[in-house]
PDB file of C-alpha atoms in Angstrom:
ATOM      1  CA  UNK A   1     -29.627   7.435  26.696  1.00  0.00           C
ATOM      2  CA  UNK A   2     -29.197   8.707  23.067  1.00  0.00           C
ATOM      3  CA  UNK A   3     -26.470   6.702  22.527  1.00  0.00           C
ATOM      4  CA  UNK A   4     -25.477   3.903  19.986  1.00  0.00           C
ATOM      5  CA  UNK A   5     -23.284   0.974  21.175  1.00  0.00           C
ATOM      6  CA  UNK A   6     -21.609  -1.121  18.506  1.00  0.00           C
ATOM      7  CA  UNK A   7     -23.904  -4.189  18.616  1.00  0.00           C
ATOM      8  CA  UNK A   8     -27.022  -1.589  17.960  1.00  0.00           C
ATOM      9  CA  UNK A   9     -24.902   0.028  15.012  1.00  0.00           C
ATOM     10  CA  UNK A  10     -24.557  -3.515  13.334  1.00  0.00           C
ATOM     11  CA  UNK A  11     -28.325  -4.200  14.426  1.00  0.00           C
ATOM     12  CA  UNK A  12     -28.950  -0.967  12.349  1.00  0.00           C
ATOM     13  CA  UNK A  13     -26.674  -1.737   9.100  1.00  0.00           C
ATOM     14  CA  UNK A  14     -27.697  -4.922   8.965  1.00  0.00           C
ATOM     15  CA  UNK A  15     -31.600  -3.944   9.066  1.00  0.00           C
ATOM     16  CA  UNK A  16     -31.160  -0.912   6.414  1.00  0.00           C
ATOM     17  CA  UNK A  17     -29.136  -3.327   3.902  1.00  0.00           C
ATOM     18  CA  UNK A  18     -31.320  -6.504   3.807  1.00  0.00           C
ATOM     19  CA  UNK A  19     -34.423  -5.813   5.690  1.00  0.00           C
ATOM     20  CA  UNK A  20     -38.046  -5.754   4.862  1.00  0.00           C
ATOM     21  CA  UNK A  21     -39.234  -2.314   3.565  1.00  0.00           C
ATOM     22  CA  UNK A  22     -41.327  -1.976   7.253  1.00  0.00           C
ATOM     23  CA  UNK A  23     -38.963  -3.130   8.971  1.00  0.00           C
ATOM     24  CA  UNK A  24     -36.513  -0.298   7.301  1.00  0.00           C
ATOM     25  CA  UNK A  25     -39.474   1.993   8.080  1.00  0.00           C
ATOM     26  CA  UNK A  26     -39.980   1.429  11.107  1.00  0.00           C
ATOM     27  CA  UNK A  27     -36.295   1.361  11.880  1.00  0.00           C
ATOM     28  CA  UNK A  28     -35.725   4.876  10.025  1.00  0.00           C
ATOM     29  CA  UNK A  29     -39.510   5.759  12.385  1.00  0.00           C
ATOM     30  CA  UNK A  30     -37.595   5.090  15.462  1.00  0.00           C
ATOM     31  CA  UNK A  31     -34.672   7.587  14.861  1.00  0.00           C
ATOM     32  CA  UNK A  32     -36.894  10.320  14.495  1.00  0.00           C
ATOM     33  CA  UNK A  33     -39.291   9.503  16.972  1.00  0.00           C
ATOM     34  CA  UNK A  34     -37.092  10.325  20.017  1.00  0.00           C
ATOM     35  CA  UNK A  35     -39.245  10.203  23.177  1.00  0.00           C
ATOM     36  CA  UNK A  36     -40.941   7.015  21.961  1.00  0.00           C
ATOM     37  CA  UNK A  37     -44.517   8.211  21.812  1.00  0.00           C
ATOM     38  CA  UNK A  38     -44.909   6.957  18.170  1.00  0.00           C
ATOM     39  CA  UNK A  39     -45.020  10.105  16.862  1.00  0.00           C
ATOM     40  CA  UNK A  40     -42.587  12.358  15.013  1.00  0.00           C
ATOM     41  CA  UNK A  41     -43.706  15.433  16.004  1.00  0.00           C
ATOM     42  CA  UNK A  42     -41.855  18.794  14.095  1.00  0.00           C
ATOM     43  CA  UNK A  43     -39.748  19.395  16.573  1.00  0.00           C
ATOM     44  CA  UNK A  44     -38.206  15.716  16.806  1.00  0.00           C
ATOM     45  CA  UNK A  45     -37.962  15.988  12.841  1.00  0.00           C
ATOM     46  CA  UNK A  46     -36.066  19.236  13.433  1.00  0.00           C
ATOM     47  CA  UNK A  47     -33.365  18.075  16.439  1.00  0.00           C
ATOM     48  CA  UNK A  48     -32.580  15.338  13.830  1.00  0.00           C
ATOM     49  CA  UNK A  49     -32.251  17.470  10.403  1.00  0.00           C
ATOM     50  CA  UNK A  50     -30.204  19.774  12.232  1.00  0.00           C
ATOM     51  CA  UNK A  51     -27.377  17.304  13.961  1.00  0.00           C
ATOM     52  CA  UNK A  52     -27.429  15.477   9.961  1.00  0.00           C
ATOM     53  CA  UNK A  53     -26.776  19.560   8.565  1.00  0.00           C
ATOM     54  CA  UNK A  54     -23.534  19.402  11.073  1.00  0.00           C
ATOM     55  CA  UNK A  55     -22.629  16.166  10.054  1.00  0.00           C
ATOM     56  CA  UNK A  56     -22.568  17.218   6.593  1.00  0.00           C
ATOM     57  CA  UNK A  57     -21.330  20.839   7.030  1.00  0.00           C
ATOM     58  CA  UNK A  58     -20.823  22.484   3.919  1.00  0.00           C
ATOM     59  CA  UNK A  59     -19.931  19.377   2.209  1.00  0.00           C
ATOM     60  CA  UNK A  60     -22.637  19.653   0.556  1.00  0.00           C
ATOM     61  CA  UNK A  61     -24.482  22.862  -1.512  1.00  0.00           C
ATOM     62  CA  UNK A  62     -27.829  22.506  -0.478  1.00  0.00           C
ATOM     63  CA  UNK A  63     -31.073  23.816  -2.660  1.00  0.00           C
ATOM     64  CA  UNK A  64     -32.113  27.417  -1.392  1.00  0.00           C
ATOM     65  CA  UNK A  65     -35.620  26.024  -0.097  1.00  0.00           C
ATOM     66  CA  UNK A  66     -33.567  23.419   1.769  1.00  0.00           C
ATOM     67  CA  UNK A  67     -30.571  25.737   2.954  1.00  0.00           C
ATOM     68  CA  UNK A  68     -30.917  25.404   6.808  1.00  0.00           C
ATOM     69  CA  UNK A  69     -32.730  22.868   8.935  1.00  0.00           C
ATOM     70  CA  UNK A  70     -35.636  24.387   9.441  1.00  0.00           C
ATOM     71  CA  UNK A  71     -36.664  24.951   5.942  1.00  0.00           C
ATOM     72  CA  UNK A  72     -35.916  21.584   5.363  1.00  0.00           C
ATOM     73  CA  UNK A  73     -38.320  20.192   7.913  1.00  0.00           C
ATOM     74  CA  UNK A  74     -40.866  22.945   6.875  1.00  0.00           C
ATOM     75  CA  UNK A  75     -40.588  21.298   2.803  1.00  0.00           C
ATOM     76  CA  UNK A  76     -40.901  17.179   4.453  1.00  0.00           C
ATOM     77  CA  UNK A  77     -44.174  18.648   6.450  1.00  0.00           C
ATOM     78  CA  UNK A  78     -45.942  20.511   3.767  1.00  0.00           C
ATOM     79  CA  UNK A  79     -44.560  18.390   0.828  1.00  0.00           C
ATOM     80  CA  UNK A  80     -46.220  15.140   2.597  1.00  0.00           C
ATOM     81  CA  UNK A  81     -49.165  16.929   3.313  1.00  0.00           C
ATOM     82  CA  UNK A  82     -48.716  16.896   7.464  1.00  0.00           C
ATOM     83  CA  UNK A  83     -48.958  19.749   9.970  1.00  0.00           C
ATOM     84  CA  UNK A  84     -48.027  18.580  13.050  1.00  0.00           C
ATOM     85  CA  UNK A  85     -46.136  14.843  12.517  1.00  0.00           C
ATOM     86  CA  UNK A  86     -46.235  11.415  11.514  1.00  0.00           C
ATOM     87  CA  UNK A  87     -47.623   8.796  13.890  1.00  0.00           C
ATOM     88  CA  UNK A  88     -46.948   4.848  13.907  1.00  0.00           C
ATOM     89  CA  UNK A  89     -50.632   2.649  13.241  1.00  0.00           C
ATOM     90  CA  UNK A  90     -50.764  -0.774  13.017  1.00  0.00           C
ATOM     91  CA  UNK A  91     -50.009  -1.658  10.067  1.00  0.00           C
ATOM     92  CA  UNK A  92     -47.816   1.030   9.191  1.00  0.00           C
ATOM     93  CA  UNK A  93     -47.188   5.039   9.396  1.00  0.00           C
ATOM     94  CA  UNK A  94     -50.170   7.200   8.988  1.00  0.00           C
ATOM     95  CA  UNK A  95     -49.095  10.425   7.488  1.00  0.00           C
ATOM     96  CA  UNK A  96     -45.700   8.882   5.653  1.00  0.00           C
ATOM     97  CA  UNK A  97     -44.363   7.332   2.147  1.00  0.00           C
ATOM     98  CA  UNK A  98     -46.919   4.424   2.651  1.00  0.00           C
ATOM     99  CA  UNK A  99     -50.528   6.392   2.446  1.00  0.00           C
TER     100      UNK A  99
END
């Protein structure tokens, strides 16, 4: 439902503070990848950059290649060398920080 109870939040702190790196990665995987398909496709990436741009608001001054959501996600896709999206494997992410 898009929605975070409490016991998930904790669930979530407690696995970003002391987990394994893939379980952190896989974690961090499963915010972005929000229809579940195991894939973070560019327009997933996007929905997600943009609600963390309104959380932030102008707190912070943001680099011109970076200075709206969209060229943000455009500078993750080409700087990791993916067109289209990362996609879960066994054994980790194909396409992310562990290639």
């Amino acid at each position: 439902d898009h929605s975070t109870d409490f016991r998930e939040f904790i669930c979530a702190l407690s696995v970003t503070s002391r987990g394994k790196l893939e379980d952190k990665l896989k974690w961090a995987f499963s915010m972005y990848d929000l229809d579940g398909n195991g894939y973070i496709s560019r327009s997933e990436m996007l929905e997600i950059v943009c609600a963390i741009y309104k959380m932030v608001g102008t707190v912070m001054k943001m680099p011109e290649d970076e200075s709206t959501p969209e060229k943000r996600v455009d500078k993750i896709f080409k700087t990791n060398g993916q067109e289209s999206g990362w996609q879960v494997v066994t054994g980790g992410i194909r396409g992310g920080s562990q290639e």
